[in-house]
mmCIF file of C-alpha atoms and ligand atoms in Angstrom:
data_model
loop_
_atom_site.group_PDB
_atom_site.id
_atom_site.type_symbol
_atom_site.label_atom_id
_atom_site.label_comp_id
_atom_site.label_asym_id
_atom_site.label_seq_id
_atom_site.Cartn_x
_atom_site.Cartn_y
_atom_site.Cartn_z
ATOM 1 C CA UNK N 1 10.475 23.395 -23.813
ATOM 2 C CA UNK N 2 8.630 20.521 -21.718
ATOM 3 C CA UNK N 3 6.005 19.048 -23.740
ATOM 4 C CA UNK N 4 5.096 15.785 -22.108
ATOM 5 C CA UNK N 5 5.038 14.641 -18.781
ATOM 6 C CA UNK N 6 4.459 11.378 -17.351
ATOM 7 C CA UNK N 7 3.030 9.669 -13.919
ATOM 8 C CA UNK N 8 3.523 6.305 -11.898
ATOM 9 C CA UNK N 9 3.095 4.584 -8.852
ATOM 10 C CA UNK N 10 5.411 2.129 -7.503
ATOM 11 C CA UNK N 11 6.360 -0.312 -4.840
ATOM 12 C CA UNK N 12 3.180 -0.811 -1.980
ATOM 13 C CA UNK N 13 -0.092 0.864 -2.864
ATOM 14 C CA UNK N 14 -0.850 3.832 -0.581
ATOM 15 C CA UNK N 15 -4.538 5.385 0.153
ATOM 16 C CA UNK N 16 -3.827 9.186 -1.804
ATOM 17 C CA UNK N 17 -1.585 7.916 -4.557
ATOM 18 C CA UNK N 18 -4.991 8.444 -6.713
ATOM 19 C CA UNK N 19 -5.336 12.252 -5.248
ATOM 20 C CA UNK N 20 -2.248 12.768 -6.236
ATOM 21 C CA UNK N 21 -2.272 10.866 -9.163
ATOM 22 C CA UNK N 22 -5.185 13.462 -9.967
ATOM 23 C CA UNK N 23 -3.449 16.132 -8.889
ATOM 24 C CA UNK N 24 -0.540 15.845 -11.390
ATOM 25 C CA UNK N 25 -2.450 14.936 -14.210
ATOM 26 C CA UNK N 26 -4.560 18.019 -13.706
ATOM 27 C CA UNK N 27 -2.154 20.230 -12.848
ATOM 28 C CA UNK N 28 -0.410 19.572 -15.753
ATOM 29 C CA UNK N 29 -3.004 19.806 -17.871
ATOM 30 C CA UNK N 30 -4.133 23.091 -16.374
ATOM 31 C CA UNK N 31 -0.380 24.778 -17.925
ATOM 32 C CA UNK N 32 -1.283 23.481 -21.267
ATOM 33 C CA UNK N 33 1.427 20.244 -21.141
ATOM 34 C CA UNK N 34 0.353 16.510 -22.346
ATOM 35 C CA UNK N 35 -0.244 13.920 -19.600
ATOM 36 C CA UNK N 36 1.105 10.368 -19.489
ATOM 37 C CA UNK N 37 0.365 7.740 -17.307
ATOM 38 C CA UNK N 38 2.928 4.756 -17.085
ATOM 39 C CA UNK N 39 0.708 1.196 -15.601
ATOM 40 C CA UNK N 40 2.391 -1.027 -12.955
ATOM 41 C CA UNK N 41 4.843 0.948 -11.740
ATOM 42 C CA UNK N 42 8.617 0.793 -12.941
ATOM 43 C CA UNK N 43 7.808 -2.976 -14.364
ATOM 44 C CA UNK N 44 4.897 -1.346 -17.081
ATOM 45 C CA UNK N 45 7.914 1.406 -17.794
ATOM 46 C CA UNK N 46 10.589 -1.007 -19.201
ATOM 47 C CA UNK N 47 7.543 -3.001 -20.678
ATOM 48 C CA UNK N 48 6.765 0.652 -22.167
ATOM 49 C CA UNK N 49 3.035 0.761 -21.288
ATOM 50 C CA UNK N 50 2.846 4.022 -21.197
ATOM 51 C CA UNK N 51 -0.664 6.111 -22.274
ATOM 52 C CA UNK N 52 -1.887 9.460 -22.689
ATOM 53 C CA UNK N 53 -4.521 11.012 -20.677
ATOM 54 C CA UNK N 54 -7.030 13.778 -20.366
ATOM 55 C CA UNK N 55 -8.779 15.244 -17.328
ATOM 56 C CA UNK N 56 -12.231 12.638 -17.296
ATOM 57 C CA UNK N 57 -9.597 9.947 -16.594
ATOM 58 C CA UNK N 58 -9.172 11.886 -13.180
ATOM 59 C CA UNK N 59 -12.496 11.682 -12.488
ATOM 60 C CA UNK N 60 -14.199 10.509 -9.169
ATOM 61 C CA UNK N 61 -10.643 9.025 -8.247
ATOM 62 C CA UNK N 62 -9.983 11.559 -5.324
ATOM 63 C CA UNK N 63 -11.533 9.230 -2.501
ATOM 64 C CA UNK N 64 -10.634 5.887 -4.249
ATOM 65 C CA UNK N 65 -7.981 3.764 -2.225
ATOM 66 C CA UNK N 66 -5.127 2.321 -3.843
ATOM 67 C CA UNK N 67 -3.824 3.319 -7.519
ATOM 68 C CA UNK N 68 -6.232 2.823 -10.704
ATOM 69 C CA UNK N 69 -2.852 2.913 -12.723
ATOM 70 C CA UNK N 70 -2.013 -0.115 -10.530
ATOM 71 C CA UNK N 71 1.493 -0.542 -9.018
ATOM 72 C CA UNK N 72 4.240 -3.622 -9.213
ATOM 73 C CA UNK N 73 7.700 -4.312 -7.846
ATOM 74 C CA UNK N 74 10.744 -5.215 -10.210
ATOM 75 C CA UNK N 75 13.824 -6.114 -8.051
ATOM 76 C CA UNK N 76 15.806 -6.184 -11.136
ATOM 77 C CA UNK N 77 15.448 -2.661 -11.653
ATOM 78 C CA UNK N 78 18.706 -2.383 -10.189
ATOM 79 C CA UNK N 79 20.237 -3.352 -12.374
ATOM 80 C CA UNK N 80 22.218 -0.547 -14.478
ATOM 81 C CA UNK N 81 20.765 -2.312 -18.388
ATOM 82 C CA UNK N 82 17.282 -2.150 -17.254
ATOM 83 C CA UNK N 83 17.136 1.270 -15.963
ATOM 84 C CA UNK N 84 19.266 2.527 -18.814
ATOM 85 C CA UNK N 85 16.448 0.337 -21.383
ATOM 86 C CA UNK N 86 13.743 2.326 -19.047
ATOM 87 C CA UNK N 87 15.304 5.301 -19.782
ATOM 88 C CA UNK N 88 15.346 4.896 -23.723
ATOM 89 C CA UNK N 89 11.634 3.768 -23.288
ATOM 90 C CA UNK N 90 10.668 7.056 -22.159
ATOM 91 C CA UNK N 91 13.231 8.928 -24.208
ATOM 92 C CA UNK N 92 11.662 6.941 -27.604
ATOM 93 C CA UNK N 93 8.254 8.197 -26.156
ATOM 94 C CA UNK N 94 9.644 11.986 -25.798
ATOM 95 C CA UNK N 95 8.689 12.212 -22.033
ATOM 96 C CA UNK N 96 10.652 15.003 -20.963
ATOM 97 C CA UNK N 97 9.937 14.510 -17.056
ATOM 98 C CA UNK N 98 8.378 11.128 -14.671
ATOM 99 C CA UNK N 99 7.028 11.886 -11.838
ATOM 100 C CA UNK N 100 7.079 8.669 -9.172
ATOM 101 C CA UNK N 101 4.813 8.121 -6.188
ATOM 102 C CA UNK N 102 6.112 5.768 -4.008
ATOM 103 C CA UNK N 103 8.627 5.108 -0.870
ATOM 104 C CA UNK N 104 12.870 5.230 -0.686
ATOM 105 C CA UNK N 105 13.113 2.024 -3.191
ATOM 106 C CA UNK N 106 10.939 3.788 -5.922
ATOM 107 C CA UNK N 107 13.279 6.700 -5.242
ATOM 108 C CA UNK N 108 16.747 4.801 -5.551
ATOM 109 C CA UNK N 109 14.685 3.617 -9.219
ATOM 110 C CA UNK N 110 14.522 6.990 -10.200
ATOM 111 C CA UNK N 111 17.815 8.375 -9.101
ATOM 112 C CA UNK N 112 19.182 5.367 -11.634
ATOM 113 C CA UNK N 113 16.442 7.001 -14.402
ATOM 114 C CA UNK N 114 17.877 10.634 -13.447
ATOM 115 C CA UNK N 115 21.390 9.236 -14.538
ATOM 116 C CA UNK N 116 20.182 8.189 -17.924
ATOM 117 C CA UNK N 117 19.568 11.792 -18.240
ATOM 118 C CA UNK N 118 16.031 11.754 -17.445
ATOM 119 C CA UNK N 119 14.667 14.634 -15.285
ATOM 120 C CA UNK N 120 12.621 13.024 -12.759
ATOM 121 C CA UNK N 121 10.264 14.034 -9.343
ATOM 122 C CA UNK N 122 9.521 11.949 -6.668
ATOM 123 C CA UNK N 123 6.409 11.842 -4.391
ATOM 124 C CA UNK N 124 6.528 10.060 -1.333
ATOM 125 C CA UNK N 125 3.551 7.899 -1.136
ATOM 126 C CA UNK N 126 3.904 4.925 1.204
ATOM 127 C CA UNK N 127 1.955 4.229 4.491
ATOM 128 C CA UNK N 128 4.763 3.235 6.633
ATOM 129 C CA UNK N 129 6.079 7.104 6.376
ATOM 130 C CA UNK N 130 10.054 5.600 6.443
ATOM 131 C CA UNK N 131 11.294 8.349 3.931
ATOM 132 C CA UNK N 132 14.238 10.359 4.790
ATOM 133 C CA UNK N 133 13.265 13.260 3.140
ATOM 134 C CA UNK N 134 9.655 14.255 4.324
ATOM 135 C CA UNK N 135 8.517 14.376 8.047
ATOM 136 C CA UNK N 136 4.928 12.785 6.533
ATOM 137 C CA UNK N 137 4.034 10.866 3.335
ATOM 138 C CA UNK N 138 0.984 10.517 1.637
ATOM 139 C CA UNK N 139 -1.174 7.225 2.678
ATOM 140 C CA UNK N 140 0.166 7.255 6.197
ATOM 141 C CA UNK N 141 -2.770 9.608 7.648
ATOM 142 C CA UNK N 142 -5.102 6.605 6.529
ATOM 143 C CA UNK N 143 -3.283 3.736 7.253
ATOM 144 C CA UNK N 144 -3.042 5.401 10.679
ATOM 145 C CA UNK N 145 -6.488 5.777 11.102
ATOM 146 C CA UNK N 146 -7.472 2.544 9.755
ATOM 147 C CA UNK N 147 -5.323 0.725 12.951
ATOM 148 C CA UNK N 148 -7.250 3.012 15.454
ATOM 149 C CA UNK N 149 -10.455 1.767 14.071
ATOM 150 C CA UNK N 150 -9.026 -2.197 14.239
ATOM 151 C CA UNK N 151 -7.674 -1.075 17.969
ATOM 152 C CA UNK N 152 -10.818 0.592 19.039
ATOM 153 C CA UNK N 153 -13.054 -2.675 18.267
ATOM 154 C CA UNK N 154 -10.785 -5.097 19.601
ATOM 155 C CA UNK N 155 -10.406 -2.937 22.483
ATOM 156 C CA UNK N 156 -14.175 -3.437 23.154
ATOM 157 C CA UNK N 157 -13.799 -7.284 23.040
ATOM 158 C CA UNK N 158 -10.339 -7.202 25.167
ATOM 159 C CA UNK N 159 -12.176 -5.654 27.741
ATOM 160 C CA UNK N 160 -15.043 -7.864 27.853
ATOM 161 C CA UNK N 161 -12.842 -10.904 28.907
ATOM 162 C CA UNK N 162 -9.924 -9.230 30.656
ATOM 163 C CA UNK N 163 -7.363 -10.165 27.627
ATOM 164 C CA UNK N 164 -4.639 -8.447 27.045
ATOM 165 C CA UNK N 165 -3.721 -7.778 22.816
ATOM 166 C CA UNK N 166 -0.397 -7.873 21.161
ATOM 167 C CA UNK N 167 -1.316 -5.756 17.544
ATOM 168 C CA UNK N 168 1.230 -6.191 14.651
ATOM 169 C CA UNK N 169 1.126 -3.518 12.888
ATOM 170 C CA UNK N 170 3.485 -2.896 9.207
ATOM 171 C CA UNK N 171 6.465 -0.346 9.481
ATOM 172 C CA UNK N 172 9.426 -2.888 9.338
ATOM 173 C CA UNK N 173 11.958 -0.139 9.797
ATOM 174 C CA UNK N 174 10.174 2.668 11.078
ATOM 175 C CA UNK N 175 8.126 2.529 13.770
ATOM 176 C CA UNK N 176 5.541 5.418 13.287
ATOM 177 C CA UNK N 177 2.515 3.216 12.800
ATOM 178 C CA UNK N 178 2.900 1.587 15.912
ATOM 179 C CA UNK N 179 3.697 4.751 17.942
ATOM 180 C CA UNK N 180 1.470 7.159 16.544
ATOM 181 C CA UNK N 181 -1.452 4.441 17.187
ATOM 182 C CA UNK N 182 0.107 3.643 20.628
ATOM 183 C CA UNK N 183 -0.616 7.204 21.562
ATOM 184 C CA UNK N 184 -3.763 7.555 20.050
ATOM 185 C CA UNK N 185 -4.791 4.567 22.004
ATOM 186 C CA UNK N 186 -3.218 5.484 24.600
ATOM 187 C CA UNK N 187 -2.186 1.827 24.459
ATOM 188 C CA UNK N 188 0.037 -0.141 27.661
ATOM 189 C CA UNK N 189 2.465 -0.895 25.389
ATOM 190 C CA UNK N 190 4.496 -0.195 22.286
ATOM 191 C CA UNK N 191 7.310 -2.637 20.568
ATOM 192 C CA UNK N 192 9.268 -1.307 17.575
ATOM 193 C CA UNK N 193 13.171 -0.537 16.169
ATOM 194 C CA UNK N 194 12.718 2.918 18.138
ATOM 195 C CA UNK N 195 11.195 1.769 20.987
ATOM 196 C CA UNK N 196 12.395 -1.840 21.644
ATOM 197 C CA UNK N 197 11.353 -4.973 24.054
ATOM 198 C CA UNK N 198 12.071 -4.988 27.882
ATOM 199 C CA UNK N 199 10.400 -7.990 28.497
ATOM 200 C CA UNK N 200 10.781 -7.694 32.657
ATOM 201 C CA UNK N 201 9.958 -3.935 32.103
ATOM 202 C CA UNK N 202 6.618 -5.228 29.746
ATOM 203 C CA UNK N 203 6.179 -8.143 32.377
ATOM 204 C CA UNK N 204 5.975 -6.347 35.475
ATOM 205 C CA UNK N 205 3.689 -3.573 33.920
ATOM 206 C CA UNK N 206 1.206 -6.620 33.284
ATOM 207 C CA UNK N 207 1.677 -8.321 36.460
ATOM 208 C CA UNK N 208 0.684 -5.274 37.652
ATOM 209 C CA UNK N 209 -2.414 -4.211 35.915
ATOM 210 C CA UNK N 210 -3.456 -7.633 36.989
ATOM 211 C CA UNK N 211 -3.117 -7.283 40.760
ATOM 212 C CA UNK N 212 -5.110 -4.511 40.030
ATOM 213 C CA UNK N 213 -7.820 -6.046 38.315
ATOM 214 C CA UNK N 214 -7.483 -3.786 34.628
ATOM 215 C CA UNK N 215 -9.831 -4.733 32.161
ATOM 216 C CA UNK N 216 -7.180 -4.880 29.329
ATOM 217 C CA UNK N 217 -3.848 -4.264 27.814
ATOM 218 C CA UNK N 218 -3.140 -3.166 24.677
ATOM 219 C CA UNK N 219 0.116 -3.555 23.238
ATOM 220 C CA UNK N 220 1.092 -2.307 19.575
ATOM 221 C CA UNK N 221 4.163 -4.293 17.878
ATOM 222 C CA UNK N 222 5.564 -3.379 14.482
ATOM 223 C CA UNK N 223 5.833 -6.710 11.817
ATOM 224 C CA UNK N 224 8.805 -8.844 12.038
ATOM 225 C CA UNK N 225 10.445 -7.873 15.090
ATOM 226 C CA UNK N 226 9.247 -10.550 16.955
ATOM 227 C CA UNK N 227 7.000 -13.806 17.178
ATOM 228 C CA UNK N 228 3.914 -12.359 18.823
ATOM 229 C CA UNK N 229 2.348 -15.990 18.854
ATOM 230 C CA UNK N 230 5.548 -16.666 21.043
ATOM 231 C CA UNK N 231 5.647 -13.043 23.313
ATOM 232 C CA UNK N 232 1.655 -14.128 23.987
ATOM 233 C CA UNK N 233 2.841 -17.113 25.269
ATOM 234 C CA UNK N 234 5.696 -15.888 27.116
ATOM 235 C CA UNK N 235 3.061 -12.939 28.633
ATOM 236 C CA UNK N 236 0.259 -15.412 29.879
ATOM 237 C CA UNK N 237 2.963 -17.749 31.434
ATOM 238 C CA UNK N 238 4.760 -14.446 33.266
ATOM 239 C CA UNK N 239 1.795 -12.264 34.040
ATOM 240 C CA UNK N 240 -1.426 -14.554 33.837
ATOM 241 C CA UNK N 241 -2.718 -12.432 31.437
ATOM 242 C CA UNK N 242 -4.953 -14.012 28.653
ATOM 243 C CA UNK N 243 -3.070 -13.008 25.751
ATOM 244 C CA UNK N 244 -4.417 -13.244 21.570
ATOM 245 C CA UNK N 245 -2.644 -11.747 18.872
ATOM 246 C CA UNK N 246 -3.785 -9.789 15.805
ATOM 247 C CA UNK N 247 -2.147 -9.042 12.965
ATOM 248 C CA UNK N 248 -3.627 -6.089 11.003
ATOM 249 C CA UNK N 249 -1.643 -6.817 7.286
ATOM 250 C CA UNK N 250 -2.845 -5.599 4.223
ATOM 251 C CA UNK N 251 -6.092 -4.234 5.675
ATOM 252 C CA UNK N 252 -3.583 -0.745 6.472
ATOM 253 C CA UNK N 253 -3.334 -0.168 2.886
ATOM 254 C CA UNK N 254 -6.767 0.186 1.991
ATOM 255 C CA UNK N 255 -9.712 2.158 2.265
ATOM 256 C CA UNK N 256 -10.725 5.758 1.267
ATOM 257 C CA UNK N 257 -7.950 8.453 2.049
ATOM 258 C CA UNK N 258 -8.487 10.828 4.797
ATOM 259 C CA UNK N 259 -8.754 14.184 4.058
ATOM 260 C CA UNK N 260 -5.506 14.802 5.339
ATOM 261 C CA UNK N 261 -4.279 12.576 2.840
ATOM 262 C CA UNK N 262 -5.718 14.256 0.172
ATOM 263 C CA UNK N 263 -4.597 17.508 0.692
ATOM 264 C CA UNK N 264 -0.987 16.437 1.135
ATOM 265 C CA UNK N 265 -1.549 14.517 -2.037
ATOM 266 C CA UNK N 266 -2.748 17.628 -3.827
ATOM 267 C CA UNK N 267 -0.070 20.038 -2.754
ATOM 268 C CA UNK N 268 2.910 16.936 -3.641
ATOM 269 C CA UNK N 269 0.865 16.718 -6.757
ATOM 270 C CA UNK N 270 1.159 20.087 -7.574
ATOM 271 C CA UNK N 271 4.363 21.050 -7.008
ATOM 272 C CA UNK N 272 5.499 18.364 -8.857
ATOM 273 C CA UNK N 273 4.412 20.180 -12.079
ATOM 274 C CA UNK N 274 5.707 23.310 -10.863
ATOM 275 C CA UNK N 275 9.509 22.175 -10.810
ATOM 276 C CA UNK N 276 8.510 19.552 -13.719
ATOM 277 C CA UNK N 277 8.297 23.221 -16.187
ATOM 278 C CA UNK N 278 11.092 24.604 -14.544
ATOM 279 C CA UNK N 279 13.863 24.372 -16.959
ATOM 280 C CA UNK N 280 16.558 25.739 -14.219
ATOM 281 C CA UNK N 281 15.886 22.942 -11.555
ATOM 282 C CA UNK N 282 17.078 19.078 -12.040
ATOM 283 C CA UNK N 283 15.801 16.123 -10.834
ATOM 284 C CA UNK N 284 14.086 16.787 -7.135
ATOM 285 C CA UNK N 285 12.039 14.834 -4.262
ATOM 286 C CA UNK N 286 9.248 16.542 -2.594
ATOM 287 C CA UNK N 287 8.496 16.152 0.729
ATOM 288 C CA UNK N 288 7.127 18.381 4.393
ATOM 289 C CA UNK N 289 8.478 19.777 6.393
ATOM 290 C CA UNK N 290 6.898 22.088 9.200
ATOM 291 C CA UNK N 291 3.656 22.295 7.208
ATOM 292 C CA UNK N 292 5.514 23.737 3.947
ATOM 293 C CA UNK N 293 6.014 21.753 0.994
ATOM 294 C CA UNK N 294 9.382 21.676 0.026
ATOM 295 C CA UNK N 295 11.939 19.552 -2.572
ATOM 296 C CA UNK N 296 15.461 18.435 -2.467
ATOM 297 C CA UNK N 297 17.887 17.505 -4.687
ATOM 298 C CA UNK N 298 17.379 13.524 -5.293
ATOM 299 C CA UNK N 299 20.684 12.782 -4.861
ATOM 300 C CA UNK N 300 20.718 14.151 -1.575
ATOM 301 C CA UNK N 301 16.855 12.989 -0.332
ATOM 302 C CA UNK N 302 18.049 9.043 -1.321
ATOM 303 C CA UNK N 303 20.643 9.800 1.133
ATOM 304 C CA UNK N 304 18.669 10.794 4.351
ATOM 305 C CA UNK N 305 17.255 8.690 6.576
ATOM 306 C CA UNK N 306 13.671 9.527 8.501
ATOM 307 C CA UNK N 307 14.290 11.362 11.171
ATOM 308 C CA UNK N 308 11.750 10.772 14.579
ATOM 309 C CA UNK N 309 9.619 12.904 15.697
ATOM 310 C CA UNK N 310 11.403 14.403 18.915
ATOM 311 C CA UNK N 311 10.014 13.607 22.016
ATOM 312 C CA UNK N 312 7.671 10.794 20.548
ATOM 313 C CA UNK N 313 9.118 7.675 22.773
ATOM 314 C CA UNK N 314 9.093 9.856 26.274
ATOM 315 C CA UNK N 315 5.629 10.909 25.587
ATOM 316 C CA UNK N 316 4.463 7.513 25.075
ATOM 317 C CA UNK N 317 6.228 6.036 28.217
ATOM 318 C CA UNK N 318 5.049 9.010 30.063
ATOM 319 C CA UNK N 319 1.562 8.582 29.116
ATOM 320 C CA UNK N 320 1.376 4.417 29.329
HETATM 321 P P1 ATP X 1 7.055 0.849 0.018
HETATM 322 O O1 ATP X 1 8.170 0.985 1.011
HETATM 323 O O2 ATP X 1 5.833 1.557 0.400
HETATM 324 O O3 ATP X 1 6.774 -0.557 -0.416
HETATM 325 P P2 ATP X 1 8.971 1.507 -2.016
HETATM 326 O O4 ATP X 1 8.968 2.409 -3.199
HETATM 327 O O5 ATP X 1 10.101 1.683 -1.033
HETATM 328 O O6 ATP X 1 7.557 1.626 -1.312
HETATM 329 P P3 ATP X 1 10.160 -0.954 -2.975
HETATM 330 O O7 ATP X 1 9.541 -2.274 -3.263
HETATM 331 O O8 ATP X 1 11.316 -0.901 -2.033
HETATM 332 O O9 ATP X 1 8.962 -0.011 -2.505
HETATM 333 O O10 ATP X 1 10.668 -0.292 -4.336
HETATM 334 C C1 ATP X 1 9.796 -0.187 -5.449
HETATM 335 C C2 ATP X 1 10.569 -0.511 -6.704
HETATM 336 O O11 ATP X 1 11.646 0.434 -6.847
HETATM 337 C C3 ATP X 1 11.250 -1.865 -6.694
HETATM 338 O O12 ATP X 1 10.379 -2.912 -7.090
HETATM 339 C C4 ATP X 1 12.358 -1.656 -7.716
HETATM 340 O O13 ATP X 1 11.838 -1.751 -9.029
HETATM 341 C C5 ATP X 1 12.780 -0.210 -7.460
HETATM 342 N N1 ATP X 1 13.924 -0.157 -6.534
HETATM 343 C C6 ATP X 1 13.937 -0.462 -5.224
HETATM 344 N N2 ATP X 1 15.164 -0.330 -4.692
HETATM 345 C C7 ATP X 1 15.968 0.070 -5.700
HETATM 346 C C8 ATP X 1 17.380 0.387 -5.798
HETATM 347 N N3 ATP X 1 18.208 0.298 -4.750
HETATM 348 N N4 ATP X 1 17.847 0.768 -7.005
HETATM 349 C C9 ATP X 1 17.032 0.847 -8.092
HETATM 350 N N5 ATP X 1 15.708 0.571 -8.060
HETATM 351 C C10 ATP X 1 15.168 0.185 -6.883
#
């Protein structure tokens, strides 16, 4: 019979990891199982600092941004003796199922845990919404929102003296961020691995907005793609355009969830628990998909890569 159940987060903090942190701990609780929580991530789990917790550690954590069990990254997890010595850590402390919240890396982590014979559940929780498995992950509502607020302020100055903005924004290999905000925005422009640079296409947009005498142009790029201190320079010398760049960073991963957020994190959260006491089902990955919640085997969700939302780049170059 499942007894004890334990909880991380791993790899870059997301706004809802502590909902759903919440929402696991409770949840489990609420069938009568002990909670664990594992600190930093899969780095505190081979170091074994592992604890046991009741519901008042779950209090007044449901708006908090990032994770109050922390998080860490541990490249060498990959290798096959430190997952197998994470595994006996959590075997020596009787855990008979981890839950992880945290993107496709955390996931690979405990696919390698699950082969050690350790039934695991993943949550995704990252804010750059890259995982295969789930159309939407749980911090990317907030991170979204987060850029709009950034883009709405510097739209205000942009405007003022006729500038045009290049905005990094993160998502290194998906592009969401910087699409979903492009439409939001309803921003001129939008660089990322789904929607790449046409620089004469970008140039003679600007050229034109110019003749025209446009306030401002607002152009979202997703990080490291591309020098934006160089495309400003190459965009004022083509178009005449006064050009400044922005780079949003680790501001996107902070800040109170929405309530979107929250809500994803406490259905994840709570189907985690359900398959966790279900004796019948192995290691699994939750994710959404049309508004239901559903899980996949983990072997299979590691596998998938995210798929884009259809229509999303002809919208935005209709609507630019
Ligand atoms: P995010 O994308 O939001 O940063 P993530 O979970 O993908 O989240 P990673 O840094 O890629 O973040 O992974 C988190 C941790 O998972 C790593 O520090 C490492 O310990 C483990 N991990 C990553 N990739 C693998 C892999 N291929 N095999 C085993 N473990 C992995």
């Amino acid at each position: 019979m499942i007894k004890k159940i334990a909880v991380l987060t791993s790899g870059g903090d997301a706004p809802g990891m502590n909902a759903c942190l919440r929402a696991v701990i409770r949840a489990g609780l609420y069938n009568g199982k002990d909670m664990y929580v594992v600190y930093d991530g899969l780095r505190g789990l081979v170091e074994g600092q592992i604890e046991q917790v009741n519901k008042d550690f779950t209090q007044d954590i449901i708006n908090r941004g990032g994770t109050i069990i922390r998080s860490a990254r541990l490249p060498e997890f990959k290798q096959p003796e430190v997952s197998e010595r994470a595994a006996n850590i959590l075997k020596d402390f009787e855990i008979d199922v981890l839950v992880g919240i945290g993107g496709d890396g955390t996931f690979r982590g405990l696919n390698d845990l699950a082969k050690n014979g350790i039934k695991v559940i993943g949550i995704p929780g990252t804010i750059d919404n890259d995982v295969g498995s789930t159309e939407q992950t749980i911090g990317f509502s907030t991170a979204l929102n987060t850029i709009c607020e950034c883009v709405d302020k510097l739209k205000d100055t942009s405007g003022s003296h006729q500038r045009c903005s290049l905005i990094e924004v993160m998502g290194r290999h998906c592009g969401d961020l910087a699409m979903y905000a492009a439409l939001a925005e309803g921003a001129e422009g939008v660089i990322c691995v789904e929607h790449p640079l046409k620089e004469e296409v970008l140039f003679r947009k600007l050229r034109k907005m110019k003749a025209q005498n446009k306030s401002h142009a607002i152009i979202l790029v997703s990080e490291n793609l591309l020098d934006i201190n160089e495309l400003a320079k190459k965009i004022e010398k083509e178009t005449g355009f006064d050009t400044r760049t922005e780079v949003l960073g680790r501001l996107q991963r902070g800040g109170s969830p929405t309530a979107e957020d929250r809500v994803l994190a406490a259905r994840m959260g709570a189907r985690s628990i359900s398959i966790a006491l279900d004796e019948k089902v192995g290691s699994r990955i939750i994710g959404i998909r049309a508004g239901k919640i559903i899980d996949l085997p983990i072997e299979e969700a590691v596998q998938m890569e995210h798929e884009h939302t259809h229509g999303l780049r002809d919208l935005i170059d209709m609507l630019q």
